[in-house]
């Protein structure tokens, strides 16, 4: 607690009155709540690796075949879509051509 102050000197300052209130006692800080225990357990279990280069090389060594497979599948999918788009465009052109012929007659 702050030392006892003379009220006449506090009243004369421009900041007003200052005083201390003990809102919390220090005994609550040592209490381990379930949520605090869970968070601290997570922190101690999984610490992220700070060596990114090591992690990247491990991933590159194990993943090239899967990356190539994914790339091949994506290329095949894109080719199929391109073929489908081309078919649709041809059909639209044929339909427009037939409509133009019908209107001109």
Short mmCIF file of N, CA and C in Angstrom, two decimals:
data_model
loop_
_atom_site.label_atom_id
_atom_site.label_comp_id
_atom_site.label_asym_id
_atom_site.label_seq_id
_atom_site.Cartn_x
_atom_site.Cartn_y
_atom_site.Cartn_z
N UNK A 1 0.84 -1.18 0.00
CA UNK A 1 0.00 0.00 0.00
C UNK A 1 0.88 1.24 0.00
N UNK A 2 0.37 2.27 -0.59
CA UNK A 2 1.11 3.53 -0.64
C UNK A 2 1.11 4.16 0.75
N UNK A 3 2.11 4.93 0.97
CA UNK A 3 2.21 5.64 2.24
C UNK A 3 1.10 6.67 2.33
N UNK A 4 0.67 6.97 3.55
CA UNK A 4 -0.40 7.94 3.75
C UNK A 4 0.06 9.31 3.27
N UNK A 5 -0.79 9.94 2.47
CA UNK A 5 -0.44 11.24 1.91
C UNK A 5 -1.35 12.32 2.47
N UNK A 6 -0.85 13.50 2.45
CA UNK A 6 -1.63 14.64 2.91
C UNK A 6 -2.59 15.03 1.80
N UNK A 7 -3.89 15.06 2.06
CA UNK A 7 -4.92 15.35 1.06
C UNK A 7 -4.78 16.76 0.52
N UNK A 8 -4.26 17.67 1.28
CA UNK A 8 -4.16 19.04 0.79
C UNK A 8 -3.16 19.13 -0.36
N UNK A 9 -2.08 18.36 -0.32
CA UNK A 9 -1.11 18.40 -1.40
C UNK A 9 -1.64 17.69 -2.64
N UNK A 10 -2.41 16.61 -2.49
CA UNK A 10 -2.98 15.90 -3.62
C UNK A 10 -4.04 16.75 -4.32
N UNK A 11 -4.83 17.46 -3.56
CA UNK A 11 -5.89 18.26 -4.15
C UNK A 11 -5.33 19.40 -4.98
N UNK A 12 -4.13 19.83 -4.71
CA UNK A 12 -3.55 20.94 -5.43
C UNK A 12 -2.93 20.53 -6.77
N UNK A 13 -2.71 19.25 -7.03
CA UNK A 13 -2.08 18.82 -8.28
C UNK A 13 -3.10 18.81 -9.40
N UNK A 14 -2.61 18.91 -10.63
CA UNK A 14 -3.52 18.93 -11.77
C UNK A 14 -3.99 17.53 -12.18
N UNK A 15 -3.30 16.47 -11.73
CA UNK A 15 -3.68 15.12 -12.09
C UNK A 15 -4.79 14.55 -11.23
N UNK A 16 -5.07 15.11 -10.11
CA UNK A 16 -6.12 14.61 -9.24
C UNK A 16 -5.57 13.75 -8.14
N UNK A 17 -6.34 12.79 -7.69
CA UNK A 17 -5.98 11.96 -6.55
C UNK A 17 -5.48 10.61 -7.04
N UNK A 18 -4.43 10.10 -6.46
CA UNK A 18 -3.90 8.79 -6.80
C UNK A 18 -3.98 7.89 -5.59
N UNK A 19 -4.37 6.65 -5.80
CA UNK A 19 -4.43 5.70 -4.71
C UNK A 19 -4.30 4.29 -5.27
N UNK A 20 -4.02 3.32 -4.41
CA UNK A 20 -3.84 1.93 -4.82
C UNK A 20 -5.01 1.11 -4.34
N UNK A 21 -5.44 0.17 -5.19
CA UNK A 21 -6.46 -0.79 -4.81
C UNK A 21 -5.90 -2.17 -5.14
N UNK A 22 -5.90 -3.06 -4.18
CA UNK A 22 -5.46 -4.43 -4.44
C UNK A 22 -6.63 -5.19 -5.05
N UNK A 23 -6.59 -5.35 -6.36
CA UNK A 23 -7.67 -6.04 -7.05
C UNK A 23 -7.47 -7.54 -6.99
N UNK A 24 -6.26 -7.98 -7.22
CA UNK A 24 -5.95 -9.40 -7.18
C UNK A 24 -4.89 -9.67 -6.14
N UNK A 25 -5.01 -10.80 -5.53
CA UNK A 25 -3.92 -11.21 -4.67
C UNK A 25 -3.06 -12.20 -5.44
N UNK A 26 -1.84 -12.40 -5.04
CA UNK A 26 -0.91 -13.23 -5.80
C UNK A 26 -1.19 -14.71 -5.66
N UNK A 27 -2.08 -15.12 -4.78
CA UNK A 27 -2.35 -16.55 -4.62
C UNK A 27 -3.10 -17.11 -5.83
N UNK A 28 -3.87 -16.30 -6.55
CA UNK A 28 -4.61 -16.76 -7.71
C UNK A 28 -3.72 -17.05 -8.91
N UNK A 29 -2.56 -16.44 -8.95
CA UNK A 29 -1.65 -16.65 -10.08
C UNK A 29 -1.08 -18.06 -10.10
N UNK A 30 -1.00 -18.69 -8.95
CA UNK A 30 -0.44 -20.04 -8.87
C UNK A 30 -1.48 -21.11 -9.16
N UNK A 31 -2.75 -20.77 -9.23
CA UNK A 31 -3.81 -21.75 -9.46
C UNK A 31 -3.74 -22.25 -10.90
N UNK A 32 -3.81 -23.56 -11.06
CA UNK A 32 -3.76 -24.16 -12.39
C UNK A 32 -5.19 -24.52 -12.80
N UNK A 33 -5.74 -23.73 -13.69
CA UNK A 33 -7.09 -24.01 -14.20
C UNK A 33 -6.99 -25.05 -15.31
N UNK A 34 -8.09 -25.73 -15.62
CA UNK A 34 -8.04 -26.75 -16.69
C UNK A 34 -7.62 -26.18 -18.04
N UNK A 35 -8.10 -24.99 -18.36
CA UNK A 35 -7.73 -24.41 -19.65
C UNK A 35 -6.25 -24.03 -19.68
N UNK A 36 -5.74 -23.51 -18.56
CA UNK A 36 -4.33 -23.17 -18.51
C UNK A 36 -3.47 -24.42 -18.62
N UNK A 37 -3.88 -25.50 -17.95
CA UNK A 37 -3.13 -26.75 -18.02
C UNK A 37 -3.11 -27.28 -19.45
N UNK A 38 -4.25 -27.19 -20.16
CA UNK A 38 -4.33 -27.67 -21.53
C UNK A 38 -3.43 -26.86 -22.45
N UNK A 39 -3.43 -25.54 -22.30
CA UNK A 39 -2.59 -24.69 -23.14
C UNK A 39 -1.11 -24.93 -22.88
N UNK A 40 -0.74 -25.08 -21.63
CA UNK A 40 0.67 -25.32 -21.32
C UNK A 40 1.11 -26.70 -21.80
N UNK A 41 0.19 -27.68 -21.77
CA UNK A 41 0.53 -29.01 -22.28
C UNK A 41 0.76 -28.96 -23.79
N UNK A 42 -0.07 -28.22 -24.50
CA UNK A 42 0.11 -28.09 -25.94
C UNK A 42 1.44 -27.42 -26.26
N UNK A 43 1.77 -26.41 -25.49
CA UNK A 43 3.01 -25.68 -25.72
C UNK A 43 4.22 -26.58 -25.51
N UNK A 44 4.18 -27.41 -24.50
CA UNK A 44 5.33 -28.26 -24.21
C UNK A 44 5.41 -29.45 -25.17
N UNK A 45 4.29 -29.90 -25.73
CA UNK A 45 4.31 -31.08 -26.62
C UNK A 45 4.83 -30.74 -28.01
N UNK A 46 4.27 -29.76 -28.65
CA UNK A 46 4.59 -29.49 -30.05
C UNK A 46 5.30 -28.16 -30.19
N UNK A 47 6.58 -28.23 -30.29
CA UNK A 47 7.34 -27.02 -30.54
C UNK A 47 7.73 -27.02 -32.01
N UNK A 48 7.42 -25.96 -32.76
CA UNK A 48 7.72 -25.94 -34.19
C UNK A 48 9.22 -25.93 -34.44
N UNK A 49 9.58 -26.55 -35.54
CA UNK A 49 10.99 -26.61 -35.90
C UNK A 49 11.44 -25.25 -36.43
N UNK A 50 12.58 -24.79 -35.98
CA UNK A 50 13.11 -23.51 -36.43
C UNK A 50 14.00 -23.67 -37.65
N UNK A 51 14.33 -24.91 -38.01
CA UNK A 51 15.21 -25.17 -39.14
C UNK A 51 14.35 -25.45 -40.37
N UNK A 52 13.98 -24.41 -41.10
CA UNK A 52 13.10 -24.56 -42.26
C UNK A 52 13.79 -25.27 -43.41
N UNK A 53 15.07 -25.05 -43.56
CA UNK A 53 15.79 -25.67 -44.67
C UNK A 53 15.76 -27.19 -44.54
N UNK A 54 15.92 -27.69 -43.34
CA UNK A 54 15.90 -29.13 -43.11
C UNK A 54 14.52 -29.70 -43.44
N UNK A 55 13.47 -29.02 -42.99
CA UNK A 55 12.11 -29.47 -43.27
C UNK A 55 11.82 -29.45 -44.77
N UNK A 56 12.27 -28.44 -45.47
CA UNK A 56 12.02 -28.33 -46.91
C UNK A 56 12.73 -29.44 -47.67
N UNK A 57 13.95 -29.77 -47.31
CA UNK A 57 14.67 -30.81 -48.02
C UNK A 57 14.05 -32.16 -47.77
N UNK A 58 13.54 -32.41 -46.57
CA UNK A 58 12.87 -33.68 -46.29
C UNK A 58 11.62 -33.81 -47.13
N UNK A 59 10.84 -32.74 -47.25
CA UNK A 59 9.62 -32.78 -48.05
C UNK A 59 9.95 -32.96 -49.53
N UNK A 60 10.99 -32.30 -50.01
CA UNK A 60 11.36 -32.42 -51.41
C UNK A 60 11.83 -33.83 -51.75
N UNK A 61 12.52 -34.48 -50.82
CA UNK A 61 13.01 -35.83 -51.06
C UNK A 61 11.86 -36.83 -51.12
N UNK A 62 10.86 -36.67 -50.28
CA UNK A 62 9.78 -37.65 -50.20
C UNK A 62 8.66 -37.37 -51.19
N UNK A 63 8.51 -36.17 -51.69
CA UNK A 63 7.34 -35.80 -52.46
C UNK A 63 7.49 -35.69 -53.97
N UNK A 64 8.64 -35.80 -54.59
CA UNK A 64 8.70 -35.55 -56.03
C UNK A 64 7.79 -36.45 -56.84
N UNK A 65 7.69 -37.71 -56.50
CA UNK A 65 6.83 -38.61 -57.28
C UNK A 65 5.37 -38.19 -57.16
N UNK A 66 4.94 -37.81 -55.98
CA UNK A 66 3.55 -37.40 -55.82
C UNK A 66 3.30 -36.07 -56.53
N UNK A 67 4.27 -35.20 -56.54
CA UNK A 67 4.11 -33.92 -57.23
C UNK A 67 3.98 -34.15 -58.73
N UNK A 68 4.80 -35.05 -59.24
CA UNK A 68 4.73 -35.37 -60.67
C UNK A 68 3.38 -35.99 -61.02
N UNK A 69 2.88 -36.86 -60.15
CA UNK A 69 1.58 -37.49 -60.39
C UNK A 69 0.47 -36.45 -60.40
N UNK A 70 0.52 -35.55 -59.45
CA UNK A 70 -0.50 -34.50 -59.38
C UNK A 70 -0.42 -33.61 -60.62
N UNK A 71 0.79 -33.30 -61.06
CA UNK A 71 0.96 -32.46 -62.25
C UNK A 71 0.42 -33.16 -63.49
N UNK A 72 0.69 -34.45 -63.61
CA UNK A 72 0.19 -35.20 -64.76
C UNK A 72 -1.34 -35.25 -64.78
N UNK A 73 -1.93 -35.49 -63.61
CA UNK A 73 -3.39 -35.51 -63.52
C UNK A 73 -3.98 -34.16 -63.88
N UNK A 74 -3.33 -33.10 -63.42
CA UNK A 74 -3.81 -31.75 -63.73
C UNK A 74 -3.73 -31.47 -65.22
N UNK A 75 -2.65 -31.92 -65.87
CA UNK A 75 -2.50 -31.73 -67.32
C UNK A 75 -3.58 -32.49 -68.07
N UNK A 76 -3.84 -33.73 -67.65
CA UNK A 76 -4.88 -34.53 -68.29
C UNK A 76 -6.24 -33.86 -68.15
N UNK A 77 -6.52 -33.37 -66.95
CA UNK A 77 -7.78 -32.69 -66.68
C UNK A 77 -7.92 -31.44 -67.55
N UNK A 78 -6.84 -30.69 -67.67
CA UNK A 78 -6.87 -29.48 -68.50
C UNK A 78 -7.07 -29.81 -69.97
N UNK A 79 -6.44 -30.89 -70.44
CA UNK A 79 -6.63 -31.29 -71.83
C UNK A 79 -8.08 -31.69 -72.10
N UNK A 80 -8.67 -32.45 -71.17
CA UNK A 80 -10.07 -32.85 -71.33
C UNK A 80 -10.99 -31.63 -71.34
N UNK A 81 -10.71 -30.69 -70.47
CA UNK A 81 -11.54 -29.47 -70.44
C UNK A 81 -11.38 -28.67 -71.73
N UNK A 82 -10.15 -28.59 -72.24
CA UNK A 82 -9.92 -27.86 -73.49
C UNK A 82 -10.67 -28.52 -74.63
N UNK A 83 -10.67 -29.85 -74.68
CA UNK A 83 -11.43 -30.57 -75.72
C UNK A 83 -12.92 -30.31 -75.59
N UNK A 84 -13.42 -30.33 -74.36
CA UNK A 84 -14.85 -30.07 -74.14
C UNK A 84 -15.21 -28.65 -74.56
N UNK A 85 -14.37 -27.69 -74.26
CA UNK A 85 -14.62 -26.29 -74.65
C UNK A 85 -14.63 -26.17 -76.17
N UNK A 86 -13.71 -26.85 -76.83
CA UNK A 86 -13.65 -26.80 -78.29
C UNK A 86 -14.90 -27.41 -78.91
N UNK A 87 -15.38 -28.52 -78.37
CA UNK A 87 -16.63 -29.13 -78.86
C UNK A 87 -17.81 -28.19 -78.71
N UNK A 88 -17.88 -27.54 -77.55
CA UNK A 88 -18.99 -26.61 -77.30
C UNK A 88 -18.93 -25.44 -78.27
N UNK A 89 -17.75 -24.92 -78.51
CA UNK A 89 -17.61 -23.80 -79.46
C UNK A 89 -18.02 -24.21 -80.86
N UNK A 90 -17.64 -25.41 -81.29
CA UNK A 90 -18.04 -25.89 -82.61
C UNK A 90 -19.56 -26.01 -82.72
N UNK A 91 -20.18 -26.54 -81.65
CA UNK A 91 -21.64 -26.67 -81.67
C UNK A 91 -22.31 -25.30 -81.72
N UNK A 92 -21.78 -24.35 -80.97
CA UNK A 92 -22.35 -23.00 -80.99
C UNK A 92 -22.20 -22.37 -82.37
N UNK A 93 -21.06 -22.56 -83.00
CA UNK A 93 -20.86 -22.02 -84.35
C UNK A 93 -21.83 -22.65 -85.34
N UNK A 94 -22.03 -23.96 -85.22
CA UNK A 94 -22.98 -24.65 -86.10
C UNK A 94 -24.40 -24.13 -85.88
N UNK A 95 -24.77 -23.93 -84.63
CA UNK A 95 -26.11 -23.41 -84.32
C UNK A 95 -26.28 -22.00 -84.87
N UNK A 96 -25.26 -21.15 -84.69
CA UNK A 96 -25.34 -19.79 -85.22
C UNK A 96 -25.43 -19.79 -86.75
N UNK A 97 -24.69 -20.69 -87.37
CA UNK A 97 -24.71 -20.78 -88.84
C UNK A 97 -26.09 -21.19 -89.32
N UNK A 98 -26.70 -22.16 -88.63
CA UNK A 98 -28.04 -22.60 -89.04
C UNK A 98 -29.08 -21.50 -88.80
N UNK A 99 -28.94 -20.72 -87.71
CA UNK A 99 -29.86 -19.63 -87.44
C UNK A 99 -29.72 -18.55 -88.51
N UNK A 100 -28.49 -18.21 -88.90
CA UNK A 100 -28.27 -17.21 -89.93
C UNK A 100 -28.89 -17.64 -91.26
N UNK A 101 -28.75 -18.91 -91.59
CA UNK A 101 -29.32 -19.43 -92.83
C UNK A 101 -30.83 -19.37 -92.78
N UNK A 102 -31.39 -19.68 -91.61
CA UNK A 102 -32.85 -19.64 -91.47
C UNK A 102 -33.36 -18.21 -91.58
N UNK A 103 -32.64 -17.26 -91.03
CA UNK A 103 -33.08 -15.87 -91.11
C UNK A 103 -32.89 -15.29 -92.51
N UNK A 104 -31.88 -15.73 -93.21
CA UNK A 104 -31.66 -15.19 -94.55
C UNK A 104 -32.67 -15.74 -95.57
N UNK A 105 -33.24 -16.87 -95.31
CA UNK A 105 -34.21 -17.45 -96.25
C UNK A 105 -35.56 -16.91 -96.07
#
